[in-house]
mmCIF file of C-alpha atoms in Angstrom:
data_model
loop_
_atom_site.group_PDB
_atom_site.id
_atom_site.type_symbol
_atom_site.label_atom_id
_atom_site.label_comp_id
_atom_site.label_asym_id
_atom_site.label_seq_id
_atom_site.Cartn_x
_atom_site.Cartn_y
_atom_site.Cartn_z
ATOM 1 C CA UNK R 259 -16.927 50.287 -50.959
ATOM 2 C CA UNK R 260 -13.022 50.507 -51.602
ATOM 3 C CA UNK R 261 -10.994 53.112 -49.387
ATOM 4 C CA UNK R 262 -8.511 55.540 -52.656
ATOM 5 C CA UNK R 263 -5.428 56.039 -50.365
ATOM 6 C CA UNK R 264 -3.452 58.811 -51.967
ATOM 7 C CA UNK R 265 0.210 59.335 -51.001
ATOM 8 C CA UNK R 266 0.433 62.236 -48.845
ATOM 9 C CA UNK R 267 4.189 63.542 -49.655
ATOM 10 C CA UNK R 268 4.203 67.530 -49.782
ATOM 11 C CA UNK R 269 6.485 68.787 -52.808
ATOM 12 C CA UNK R 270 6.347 65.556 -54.904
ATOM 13 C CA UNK R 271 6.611 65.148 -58.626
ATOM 14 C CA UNK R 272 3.352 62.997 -59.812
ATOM 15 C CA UNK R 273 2.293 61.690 -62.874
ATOM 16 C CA UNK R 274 -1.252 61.763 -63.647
ATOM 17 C CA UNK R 275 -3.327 60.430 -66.136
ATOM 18 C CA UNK R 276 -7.243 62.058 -66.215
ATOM 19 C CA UNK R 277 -10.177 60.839 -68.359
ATOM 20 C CA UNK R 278 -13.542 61.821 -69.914
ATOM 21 C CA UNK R 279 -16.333 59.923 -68.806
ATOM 22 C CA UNK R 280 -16.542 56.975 -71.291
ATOM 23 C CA UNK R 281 -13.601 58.037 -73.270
ATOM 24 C CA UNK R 282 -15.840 60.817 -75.337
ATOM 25 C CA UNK R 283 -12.948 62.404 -77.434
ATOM 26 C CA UNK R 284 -13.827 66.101 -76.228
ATOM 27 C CA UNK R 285 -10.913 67.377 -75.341
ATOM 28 C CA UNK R 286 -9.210 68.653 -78.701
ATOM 29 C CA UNK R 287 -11.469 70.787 -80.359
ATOM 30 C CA UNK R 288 -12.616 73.368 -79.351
ATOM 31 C CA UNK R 289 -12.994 72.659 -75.785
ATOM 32 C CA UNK R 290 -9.433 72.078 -75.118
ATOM 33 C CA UNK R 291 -8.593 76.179 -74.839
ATOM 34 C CA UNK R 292 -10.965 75.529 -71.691
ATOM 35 C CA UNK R 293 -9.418 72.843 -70.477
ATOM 36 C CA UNK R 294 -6.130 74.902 -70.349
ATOM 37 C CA UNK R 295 -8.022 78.262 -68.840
ATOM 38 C CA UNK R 296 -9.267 75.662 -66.269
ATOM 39 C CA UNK R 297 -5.380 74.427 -65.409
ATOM 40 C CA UNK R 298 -4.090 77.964 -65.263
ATOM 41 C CA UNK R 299 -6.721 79.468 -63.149
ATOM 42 C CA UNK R 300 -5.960 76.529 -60.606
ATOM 43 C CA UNK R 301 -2.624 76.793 -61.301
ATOM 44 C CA UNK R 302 -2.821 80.614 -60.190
ATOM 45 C CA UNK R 303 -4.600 80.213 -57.198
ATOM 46 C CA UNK R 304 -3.014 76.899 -55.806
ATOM 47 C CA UNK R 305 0.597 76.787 -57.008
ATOM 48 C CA UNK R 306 2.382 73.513 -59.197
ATOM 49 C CA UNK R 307 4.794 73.138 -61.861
ATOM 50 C CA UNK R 308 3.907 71.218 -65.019
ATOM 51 C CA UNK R 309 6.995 69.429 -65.972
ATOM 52 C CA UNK R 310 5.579 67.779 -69.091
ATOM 53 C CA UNK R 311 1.426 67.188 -70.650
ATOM 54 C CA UNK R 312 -0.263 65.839 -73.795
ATOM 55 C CA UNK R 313 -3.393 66.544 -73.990
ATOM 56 C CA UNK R 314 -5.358 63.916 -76.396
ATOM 57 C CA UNK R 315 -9.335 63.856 -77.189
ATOM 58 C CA UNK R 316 -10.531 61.672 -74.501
ATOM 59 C CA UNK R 317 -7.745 61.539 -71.841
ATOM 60 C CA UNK R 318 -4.319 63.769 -70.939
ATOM 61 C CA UNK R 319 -1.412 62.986 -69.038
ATOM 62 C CA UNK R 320 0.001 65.382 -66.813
ATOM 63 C CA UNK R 321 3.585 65.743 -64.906
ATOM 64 C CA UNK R 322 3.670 68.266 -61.952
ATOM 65 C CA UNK R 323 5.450 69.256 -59.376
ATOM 66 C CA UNK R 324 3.976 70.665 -56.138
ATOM 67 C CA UNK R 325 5.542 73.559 -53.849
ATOM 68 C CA UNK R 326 7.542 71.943 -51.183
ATOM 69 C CA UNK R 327 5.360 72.039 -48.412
ATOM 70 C CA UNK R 328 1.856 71.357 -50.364
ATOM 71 C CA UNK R 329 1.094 67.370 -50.969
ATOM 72 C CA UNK R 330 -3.077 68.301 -52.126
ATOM 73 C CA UNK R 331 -2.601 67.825 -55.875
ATOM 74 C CA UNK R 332 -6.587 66.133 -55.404
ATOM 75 C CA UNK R 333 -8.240 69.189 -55.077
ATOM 76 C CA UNK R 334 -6.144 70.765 -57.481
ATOM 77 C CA UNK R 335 -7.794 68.136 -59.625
ATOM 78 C CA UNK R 336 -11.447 68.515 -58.462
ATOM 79 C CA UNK R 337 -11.352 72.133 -58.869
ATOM 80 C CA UNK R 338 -9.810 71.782 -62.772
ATOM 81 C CA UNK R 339 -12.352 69.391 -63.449
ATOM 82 C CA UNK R 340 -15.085 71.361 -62.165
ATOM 83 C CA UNK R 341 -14.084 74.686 -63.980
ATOM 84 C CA UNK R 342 -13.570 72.654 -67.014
ATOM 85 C CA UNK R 343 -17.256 71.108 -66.545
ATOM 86 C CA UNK R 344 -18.963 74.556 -66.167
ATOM 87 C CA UNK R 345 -17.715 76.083 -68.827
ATOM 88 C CA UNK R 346 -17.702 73.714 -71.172
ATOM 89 C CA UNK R 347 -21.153 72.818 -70.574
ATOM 90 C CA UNK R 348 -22.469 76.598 -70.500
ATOM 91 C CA UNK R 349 -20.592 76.755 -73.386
ATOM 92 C CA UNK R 350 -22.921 74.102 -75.596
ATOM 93 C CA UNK R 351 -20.823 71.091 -74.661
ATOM 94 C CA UNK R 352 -22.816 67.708 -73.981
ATOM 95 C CA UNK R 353 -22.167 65.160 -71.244
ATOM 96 C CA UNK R 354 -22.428 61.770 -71.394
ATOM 97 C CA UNK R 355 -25.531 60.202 -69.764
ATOM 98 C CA UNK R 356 -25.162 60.148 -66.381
ATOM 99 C CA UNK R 357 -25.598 56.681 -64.214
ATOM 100 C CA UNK R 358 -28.199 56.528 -61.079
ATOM 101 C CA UNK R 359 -25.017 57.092 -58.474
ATOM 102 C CA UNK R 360 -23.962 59.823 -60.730
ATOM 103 C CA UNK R 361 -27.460 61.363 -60.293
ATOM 104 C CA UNK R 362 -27.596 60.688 -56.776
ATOM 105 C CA UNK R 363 -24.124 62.363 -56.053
ATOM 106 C CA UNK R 364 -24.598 65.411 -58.407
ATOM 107 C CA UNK R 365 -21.762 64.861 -60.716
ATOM 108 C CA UNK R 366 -21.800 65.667 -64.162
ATOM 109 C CA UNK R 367 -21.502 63.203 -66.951
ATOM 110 C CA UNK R 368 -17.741 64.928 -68.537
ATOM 111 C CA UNK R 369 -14.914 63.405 -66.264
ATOM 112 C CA UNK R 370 -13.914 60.048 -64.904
ATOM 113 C CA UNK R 371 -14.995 59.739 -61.272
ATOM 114 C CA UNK R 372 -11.586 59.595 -60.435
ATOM 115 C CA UNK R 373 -7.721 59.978 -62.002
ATOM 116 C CA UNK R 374 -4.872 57.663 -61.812
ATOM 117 C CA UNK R 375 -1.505 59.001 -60.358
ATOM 118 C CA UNK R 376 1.827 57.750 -59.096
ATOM 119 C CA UNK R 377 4.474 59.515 -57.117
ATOM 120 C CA UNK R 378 7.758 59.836 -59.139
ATOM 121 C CA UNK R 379 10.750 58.379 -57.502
ATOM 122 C CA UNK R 380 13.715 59.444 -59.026
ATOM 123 C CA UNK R 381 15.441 60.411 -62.379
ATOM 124 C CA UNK R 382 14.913 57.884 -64.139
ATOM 125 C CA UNK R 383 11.091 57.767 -63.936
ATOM 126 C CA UNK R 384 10.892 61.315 -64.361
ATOM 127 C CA UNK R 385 12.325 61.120 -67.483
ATOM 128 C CA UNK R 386 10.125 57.569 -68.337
ATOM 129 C CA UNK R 387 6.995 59.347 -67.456
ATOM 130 C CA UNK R 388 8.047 62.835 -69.784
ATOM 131 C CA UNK R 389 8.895 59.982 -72.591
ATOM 132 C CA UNK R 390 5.821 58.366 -72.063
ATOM 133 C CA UNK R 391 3.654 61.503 -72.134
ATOM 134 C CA UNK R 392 5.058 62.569 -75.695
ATOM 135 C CA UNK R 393 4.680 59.407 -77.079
ATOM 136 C CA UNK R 394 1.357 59.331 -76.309
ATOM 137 C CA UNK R 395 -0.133 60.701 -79.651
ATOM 138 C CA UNK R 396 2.080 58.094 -81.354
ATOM 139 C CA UNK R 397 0.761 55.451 -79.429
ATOM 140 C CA UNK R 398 -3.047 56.244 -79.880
ATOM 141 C CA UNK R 399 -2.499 56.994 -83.602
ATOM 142 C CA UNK R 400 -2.826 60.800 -83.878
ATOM 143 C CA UNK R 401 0.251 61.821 -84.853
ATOM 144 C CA UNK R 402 3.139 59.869 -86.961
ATOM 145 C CA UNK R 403 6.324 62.085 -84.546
ATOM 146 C CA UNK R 404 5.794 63.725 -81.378
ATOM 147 C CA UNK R 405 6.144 67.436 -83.179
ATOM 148 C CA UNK R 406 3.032 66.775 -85.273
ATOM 149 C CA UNK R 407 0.559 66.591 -82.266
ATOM 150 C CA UNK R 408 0.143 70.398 -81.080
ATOM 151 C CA UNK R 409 -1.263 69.455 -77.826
ATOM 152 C CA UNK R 410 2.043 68.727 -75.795
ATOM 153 C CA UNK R 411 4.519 70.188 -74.082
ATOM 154 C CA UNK R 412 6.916 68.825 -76.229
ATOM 155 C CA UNK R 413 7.590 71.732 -78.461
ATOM 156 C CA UNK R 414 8.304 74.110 -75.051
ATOM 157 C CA UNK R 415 11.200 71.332 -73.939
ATOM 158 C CA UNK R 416 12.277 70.875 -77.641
ATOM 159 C CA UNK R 417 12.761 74.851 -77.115
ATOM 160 C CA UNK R 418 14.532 74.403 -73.718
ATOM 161 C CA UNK R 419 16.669 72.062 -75.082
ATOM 162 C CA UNK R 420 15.390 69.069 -72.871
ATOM 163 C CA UNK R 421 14.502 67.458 -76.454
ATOM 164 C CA UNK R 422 16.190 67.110 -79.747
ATOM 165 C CA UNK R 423 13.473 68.716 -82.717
ATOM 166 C CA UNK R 424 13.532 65.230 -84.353
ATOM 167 C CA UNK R 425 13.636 63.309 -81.004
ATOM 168 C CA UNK R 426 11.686 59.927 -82.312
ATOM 169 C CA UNK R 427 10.686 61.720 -85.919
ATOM 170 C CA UNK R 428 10.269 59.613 -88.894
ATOM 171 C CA UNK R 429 9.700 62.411 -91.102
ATOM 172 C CA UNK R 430 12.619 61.121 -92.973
ATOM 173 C CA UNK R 431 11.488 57.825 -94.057
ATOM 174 C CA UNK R 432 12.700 55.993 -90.707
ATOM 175 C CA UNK R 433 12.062 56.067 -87.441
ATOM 176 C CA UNK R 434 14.343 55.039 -84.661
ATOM 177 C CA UNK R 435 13.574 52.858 -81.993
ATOM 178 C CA UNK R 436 10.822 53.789 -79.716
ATOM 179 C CA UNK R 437 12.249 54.353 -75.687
ATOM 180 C CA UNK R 438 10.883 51.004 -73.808
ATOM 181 C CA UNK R 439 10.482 51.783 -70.135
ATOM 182 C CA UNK R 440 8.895 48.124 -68.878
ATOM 183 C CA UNK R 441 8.722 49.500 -64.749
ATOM 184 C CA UNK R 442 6.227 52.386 -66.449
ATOM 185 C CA UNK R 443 4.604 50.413 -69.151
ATOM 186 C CA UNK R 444 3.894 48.243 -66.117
ATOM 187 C CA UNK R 445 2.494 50.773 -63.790
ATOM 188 C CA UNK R 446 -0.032 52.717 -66.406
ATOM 189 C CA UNK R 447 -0.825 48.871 -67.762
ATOM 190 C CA UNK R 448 0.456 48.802 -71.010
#
């Protein structure tokens, strides 16, 4: 069985990426206002800052930062995951059918075993990774500019002034370039 070795570096910046269990696209309806009740209530309890997040129907992407002497952004993870689970299954939602090690270990047919993440070294990945996570919608096909898809921080940094309103919009006929970052297209395997 392969040993998950996850950095241990207390008040890192990581980007994470978290899916359904096999890509079920349940995460925009109306599910998704659990999802986000989930995040806050861990969010209360165990402190982090979310620097940037799309959320799309069968995966999100998520940028935090953790408090400077707190590096457990796993259980912060497990216990989202399981609050989401809970309530969205009391709540009528329907898990996908659950493998014989799922059965054996408990775990509930909504989530990816596990979620991909990777410490952010400096600036310029930061702002990569926040690029990356807005263009998200674009990429998948759900939204033709990153202001149509509601499910993103976006519109908060558009509002802080991090972003320009028509940052990447081709709501006028033509869009401009898309940002290429090749060291994160690498990482996430694109």
């Amino acid at each position: 069985m392969p040993q998950y070795r996850r950095l241990d570096c207390p008040g890192a910046t990581v980007f994470f990426t978290v899916v359904t269990a096999q890509r079920r696209p349940i995460l925009t309806g109306p599910a998704i206002d659990l999802l986000r009740d989930a995040v806050r209530a861990v969010q209360h309890a165990h402190p982090f800052e979310i620097n940037a997040a799309v959320i799309l129907p069968d995966h999100l992407h998520m940028l935090w930062t953790l408090p400077p002497n707190d590096d457990d952004y796993s259980n912060r993870w497990f216990q989202i995951k399981s609050r989401f689970t809970r309530e969205y299954l009391k709540n009528g939602g329907a898990e996908s059918t659950r493998s014989a090690s799922r059965e054996r270990r408990s775990e509930r047919g909504v989530w990816q075993r596990r979620f991909w993440e990777h410490v952010v070294r400096n600036d310029d990945e930061f702002g990569a990774f926040c690029d990356y996570i807005h263009l998200n919608p674009l990429k998948h096909g759900l939204a033709a500019c990153p202001h149509f898809w509601p499910h993103s921080s976006f519109h908060t940094l558009v509002r802080k002034g991090i972003y320009a309103a028509d940052w990447l919009c081709g709501c006028r006929g033509e869009r401009p370039p898309l940002p290429h970052h090749p060291a994160i297209e690498s990482l996430i395997g694109e």
